[in-house]
CSV table of C-alpha atoms in Angstrom, one decimal:
chain,number,residue,atom,x,y,z
A,214,MET,CA,10.1,-10.5,3.6
A,215,ARG,CA,10.6,-6.9,2.3
A,216,LYS,CA,12.9,-6.5,-0.7
A,217,THR,CA,14.8,-3.2,-0.7
A,218,ASP,CA,18.0,-2.0,-2.1
A,219,ARG,CA,20.3,-0.3,0.5
A,220,TYR,CA,22.5,2.7,-0.2
A,221,PRO,CA,24.9,3.8,2.5
A,222,VAL,CA,25.6,7.5,3.0
A,223,ASP,CA,28.4,9.5,4.6
A,224,GLY,CA,28.0,12.7,6.6
A,225,PRO,CA,24.6,13.9,7.8
A,226,ASN,CA,21.7,11.5,7.9
A,227,ALA,CA,20.3,10.3,4.6
A,228,LEU,CA,17.3,12.6,4.7
A,229,TRP,CA,19.6,15.6,4.7
A,230,GLN,CA,21.0,14.3,1.5
A,231,ILE,CA,17.7,13.7,-0.3
A,232,TYR,CA,18.4,15.8,-3.3
A,233,ARG,CA,21.4,13.6,-4.2
A,234,THR,CA,18.9,10.8,-4.7
A,235,VAL,CA,16.0,12.7,-6.4
A,236,SER,CA,15.8,16.1,-8.1
A,237,LYS,CA,14.1,19.0,-6.4
A,238,TRP,CA,12.0,19.5,-9.5
A,239,LYS,CA,10.7,15.9,-9.4
A,240,ALA,CA,10.0,16.2,-5.6
A,241,VAL,CA,8.0,19.5,-6.0
A,242,LYS,CA,6.1,18.3,-9.1
A,243,ASN,CA,5.2,15.0,-7.4
A,244,PHE,CA,4.2,16.8,-4.2
A,245,VAL,CA,1.8,19.1,-6.1
A,246,TRP,CA,0.1,16.3,-8.0
A,247,ILE,CA,-0.2,14.1,-4.9
A,248,GLN,CA,-1.9,16.9,-3.0
A,249,VAL,CA,-4.3,17.4,-5.8
A,250,SER,CA,-5.1,13.7,-5.9
A,251,ARG,CA,-5.5,13.5,-2.1
A,252,TYR,CA,-8.5,15.9,-2.2
A,253,CYS,CA,-9.9,15.0,-5.6
A,254,PRO,CA,-13.3,13.2,-5.3
A,255,SER,CA,-13.1,11.9,-8.9
A,256,LEU,CA,-11.7,8.4,-9.1
A,257,PRO,CA,-10.9,8.5,-12.9
A,258,ILE,CA,-9.1,11.8,-12.4
A,259,LYS,CA,-7.1,10.4,-9.5
A,260,ASN,CA,-6.1,7.3,-11.5
A,261,TRP,CA,-5.1,9.6,-14.5
A,262,ILE,CA,-2.8,11.6,-12.1
A,263,TYR,CA,-1.3,8.5,-10.6
A,264,ARG,CA,-0.7,6.9,-14.0
A,265,ARG,CA,0.3,9.8,-16.2
A,266,MET,CA,1.8,12.4,-13.9
A,267,LEU,CA,3.4,10.1,-11.3
A,268,GLY,CA,4.3,7.0,-13.4
A,269,MET,CA,2.5,4.5,-11.1
A,270,GLU,CA,1.0,1.3,-12.5
A,271,VAL,CA,-2.7,1.3,-11.5
A,272,GLY,CA,-5.1,-1.3,-12.7
A,273,GLU,CA,-8.6,-0.8,-14.1
A,274,HIS,CA,-11.3,0.1,-11.5
A,275,THR,CA,-8.8,0.5,-8.6
A,276,ALA,CA,-10.1,3.2,-6.2
A,277,PHE,CA,-8.1,5.5,-4.0
A,278,ALA,CA,-10.1,7.1,-1.1
A,279,LEU,CA,-9.5,10.7,-0.1
A,280,MET,CA,-6.2,11.6,1.6
A,281,VAL,CA,-4.2,8.7,0.3
A,282,MET,CA,-0.5,9.6,0.4
A,283,VAL,CA,1.7,7.9,-2.1
A,284,ASP,CA,5.5,8.1,-2.1
A,285,VAL,CA,6.5,11.6,-3.1
A,286,PHE,CA,10.0,10.8,-4.3
A,287,PHE,CA,9.6,7.4,-6.0
A,288,PRO,CA,5.9,6.9,-6.9
A,289,GLU,CA,6.9,5.0,-10.0
A,290,LYS,CA,7.9,2.1,-7.8
A,291,ILE,CA,4.3,1.5,-6.8
A,292,LYS,CA,2.3,-1.0,-8.8
A,293,ILE,CA,-1.4,-1.8,-8.0
A,294,GLY,CA,-3.6,-4.4,-9.7
A,295,ARG,CA,-7.2,-4.0,-10.8
A,296,ASN,CA,-10.3,-3.5,-8.8
A,297,SER,CA,-8.5,-2.8,-5.5
A,298,ILE,CA,-9.4,-0.3,-2.8
A,299,ILE,CA,-6.9,1.9,-1.0
A,300,GLY,CA,-8.5,3.2,2.1
A,301,TYR,CA,-8.8,6.7,3.5
A,302,ASN,CA,-5.5,8.3,4.7
A,303,THR,CA,-3.4,5.3,3.7
A,304,THR,CA,0.4,5.9,3.1
A,305,ILE,CA,2.3,3.9,0.5
A,306,LEU,CA,6.1,4.3,0.8
A,307,ALA,CA,8.7,3.2,-1.7
A,308,HIS,CA,11.6,4.7,0.2
A,309,GLU,CA,13.1,4.9,3.7
A,310,TYR,CA,15.7,7.5,4.8
A,311,LEU,CA,17.6,6.3,7.8
A,312,ILE,CA,20.7,7.6,9.7
A,313,ASN,CA,23.5,5.9,7.7
A,314,GLU,CA,21.6,4.7,4.6
A,315,TYR,CA,18.5,5.0,2.5
A,316,ARG,CA,16.5,2.1,1.1
A,317,LEU,CA,14.3,1.8,-2.0
A,318,GLY,CA,11.9,-0.9,-2.8
A,319,GLU,CA,8.9,-1.6,-5.1
A,320,VAL,CA,5.5,-1.9,-3.6
A,321,ARG,CA,3.3,-4.4,-5.4
A,322,ILE,CA,-0.4,-4.6,-4.4
A,323,GLY,CA,-2.4,-7.2,-6.2
A,324,SER,CA,-5.9,-7.2,-7.7
A,325,ASN,CA,-9.1,-7.2,-5.6
A,326,VAL,CA,-7.2,-6.1,-2.5
A,327,MET,CA,-8.9,-4.1,0.3
A,328,VAL,CA,-6.6,-1.8,2.3
A,329,GLY,CA,-8.3,-0.4,5.3
A,330,ALA,CA,-8.1,3.3,6.4
A,331,ASN,CA,-5.0,4.7,8.0
A,332,THR,CA,-2.8,1.9,6.9
A,333,THR,CA,1.0,2.4,6.3
A,334,ILE,CA,2.6,0.2,3.6
A,335,LEU,CA,6.4,0.2,3.8
A,336,PRO,CA,8.8,-0.2,0.8
A,337,GLY,CA,9.6,-3.5,-0.7
A,338,VAL,CA,6.4,-5.4,0.2
A,339,THR,CA,4.1,-7.4,-1.9
A,340,ILE,CA,0.4,-7.8,-1.1
A,341,GLY,CA,-1.2,-10.7,-2.8
A,342,ASP,CA,-4.4,-10.8,-4.8
A,343,GLY,CA,-7.6,-10.8,-2.7
A,344,ALA,CA,-5.9,-9.8,0.5
A,345,VAL,CA,-7.7,-7.7,3.1
A,346,ILE,CA,-5.6,-5.3,5.3
A,347,GLY,CA,-7.3,-4.2,8.5
A,348,ALA,CA,-7.6,-0.4,9.3
A,349,GLY,CA,-4.6,1.1,11.0
A,350,SER,CA,-2.1,-1.6,10.1
A,351,VAL,CA,1.6,-1.3,9.3
A,352,VAL,CA,2.4,-3.6,6.4
A,353,HIS,CA,6.1,-4.3,7.0
A,354,LYS,CA,6.2,-7.7,5.3
A,355,ASP,CA,4.7,-9.5,2.4
A,356,VAL,CA,1.0,-10.5,2.6
A,357,GLU,CA,-0.1,-13.8,1.1
A,358,PRO,CA,-3.0,-13.8,-1.4
A,359,TYR,CA,-6.5,-14.1,0.1
A,360,SER,CA,-5.4,-13.5,3.7
A,361,PHE,CA,-6.8,-11.2,6.3
A,362,VAL,CA,-4.1,-9.3,8.1
A,363,ALA,CA,-4.1,-6.5,10.7
A,364,GLY,CA,-2.2,-4.7,13.3
A,365,ASN,CA,1.2,-3.4,14.3
A,366,PRO,CA,3.0,-5.7,14.3
A,367,LEU,CA,1.2,-7.1,11.3
A,368,ARG,CA,-0.3,-10.6,11.9
A,369,VAL,CA,-2.4,-13.0,9.9
A,370,ILE,CA,-5.9,-13.2,11.2
A,371,ARG,CA,-7.0,-15.8,8.8
A,372,THR,CA,-6.9,-16.9,5.2
A,373,ARG,CA,-9.6,-17.7,2.8
A,374,ALA,CA,-10.1,-19.7,-0.4
A,375,SER,CA,-9.0,-18.0,-3.7
A,376,ASP,CA,-11.4,-17.3,-6.5
A,377,HIS,CA,-10.1,-20.4,-8.3
A,378,GLY,CA,-11.5,-22.9,-5.9
A,379,GLU,CA,-8.4,-23.7,-3.8
A,380,ALA,CA,-8.9,-24.8,-0.3
A,381,GLY,CA,-8.6,-22.1,2.3
A,382,VAL,CA,-6.0,-22.6,5.1
A,383,SER,CA,-8.5,-21.8,7.8
A,384,GLY,CA,-11.0,-24.3,6.4
A,385,THR,CA,-13.1,-21.8,4.5
A,386,SER,CA,-15.1,-23.3,1.6
A,387,ALA,CA,-14.2,-22.6,-2.0
A,388,GLU,CA,-17.6,-21.1,-2.5
A,389,ASN,CA,-16.9,-18.4,0.2
A,390,THR,CA,-14.5,-16.2,-1.7
A,391,GLU,CA,-16.1,-12.8,-0.7
A,392,PRO,CA,-14.6,-10.9,2.1
A,393,ASP,CA,-16.3,-11.5,5.5
A,394,THR,CA,-17.8,-8.0,5.9
A,395,ALA,CA,-18.8,-8.5,9.6
A,396,TYR,CA,-15.4,-9.8,10.4
A,397,VAL,CA,-13.6,-6.9,8.7
A,398,ASN,CA,-15.9,-4.5,10.5
A,399,SER,CA,-15.1,-6.1,13.8
A,400,LEU,CA,-11.4,-5.6,13.1
A,401,ASN,CA,-12.0,-2.0,12.4
A,402,LYS,CA,-13.9,-1.6,15.7
A,403,ASN,CA,-11.1,-3.3,17.6
A,404,SER,CA,-8.5,-1.0,16.0
A,405,SER,CA,-10.4,2.1,16.9
A,406,SER,CA,-11.0,1.1,20.5
A,407,SER,CA,-7.3,0.5,21.3
């Protein structure tokens, strides 16, 4: 279940009232740094931008593909573990502006997580360690560790054993802790043919 804080607004919809929730200077500064990072091919420079300029928590060896769009207003609410991959053109949001309210929520992405291309991650979700998110998915709820999920609406395709020898829900052996590349590729092909 997503964990967000809700803030009601009066008058025009919440997006029209954005600069009551975040300063214009912060929005412009973040926008510029995010655009630089989207096109930057250097992973160390990207991670420096995310950590130092945007206030995100980014673990060692985490990689952001080109065109990743992180939350422009509240990037400091995004926390990503070590050795994860955020796929091409993925969007990570920590806010939602609705008609009568806006919502804010931390996004927590664990270690060794693979997020497929063109995925949208909504505010307030937690993605557990070792999870794989299929390309083109909308992550609107928490994702359990070591599970393969995909789609819109998001659904669990299967789970696998953790790196600590726990039994997998789908009967995978404890020795098989690496992502099933052929399986993930088939998910990506199915997503693109829809």
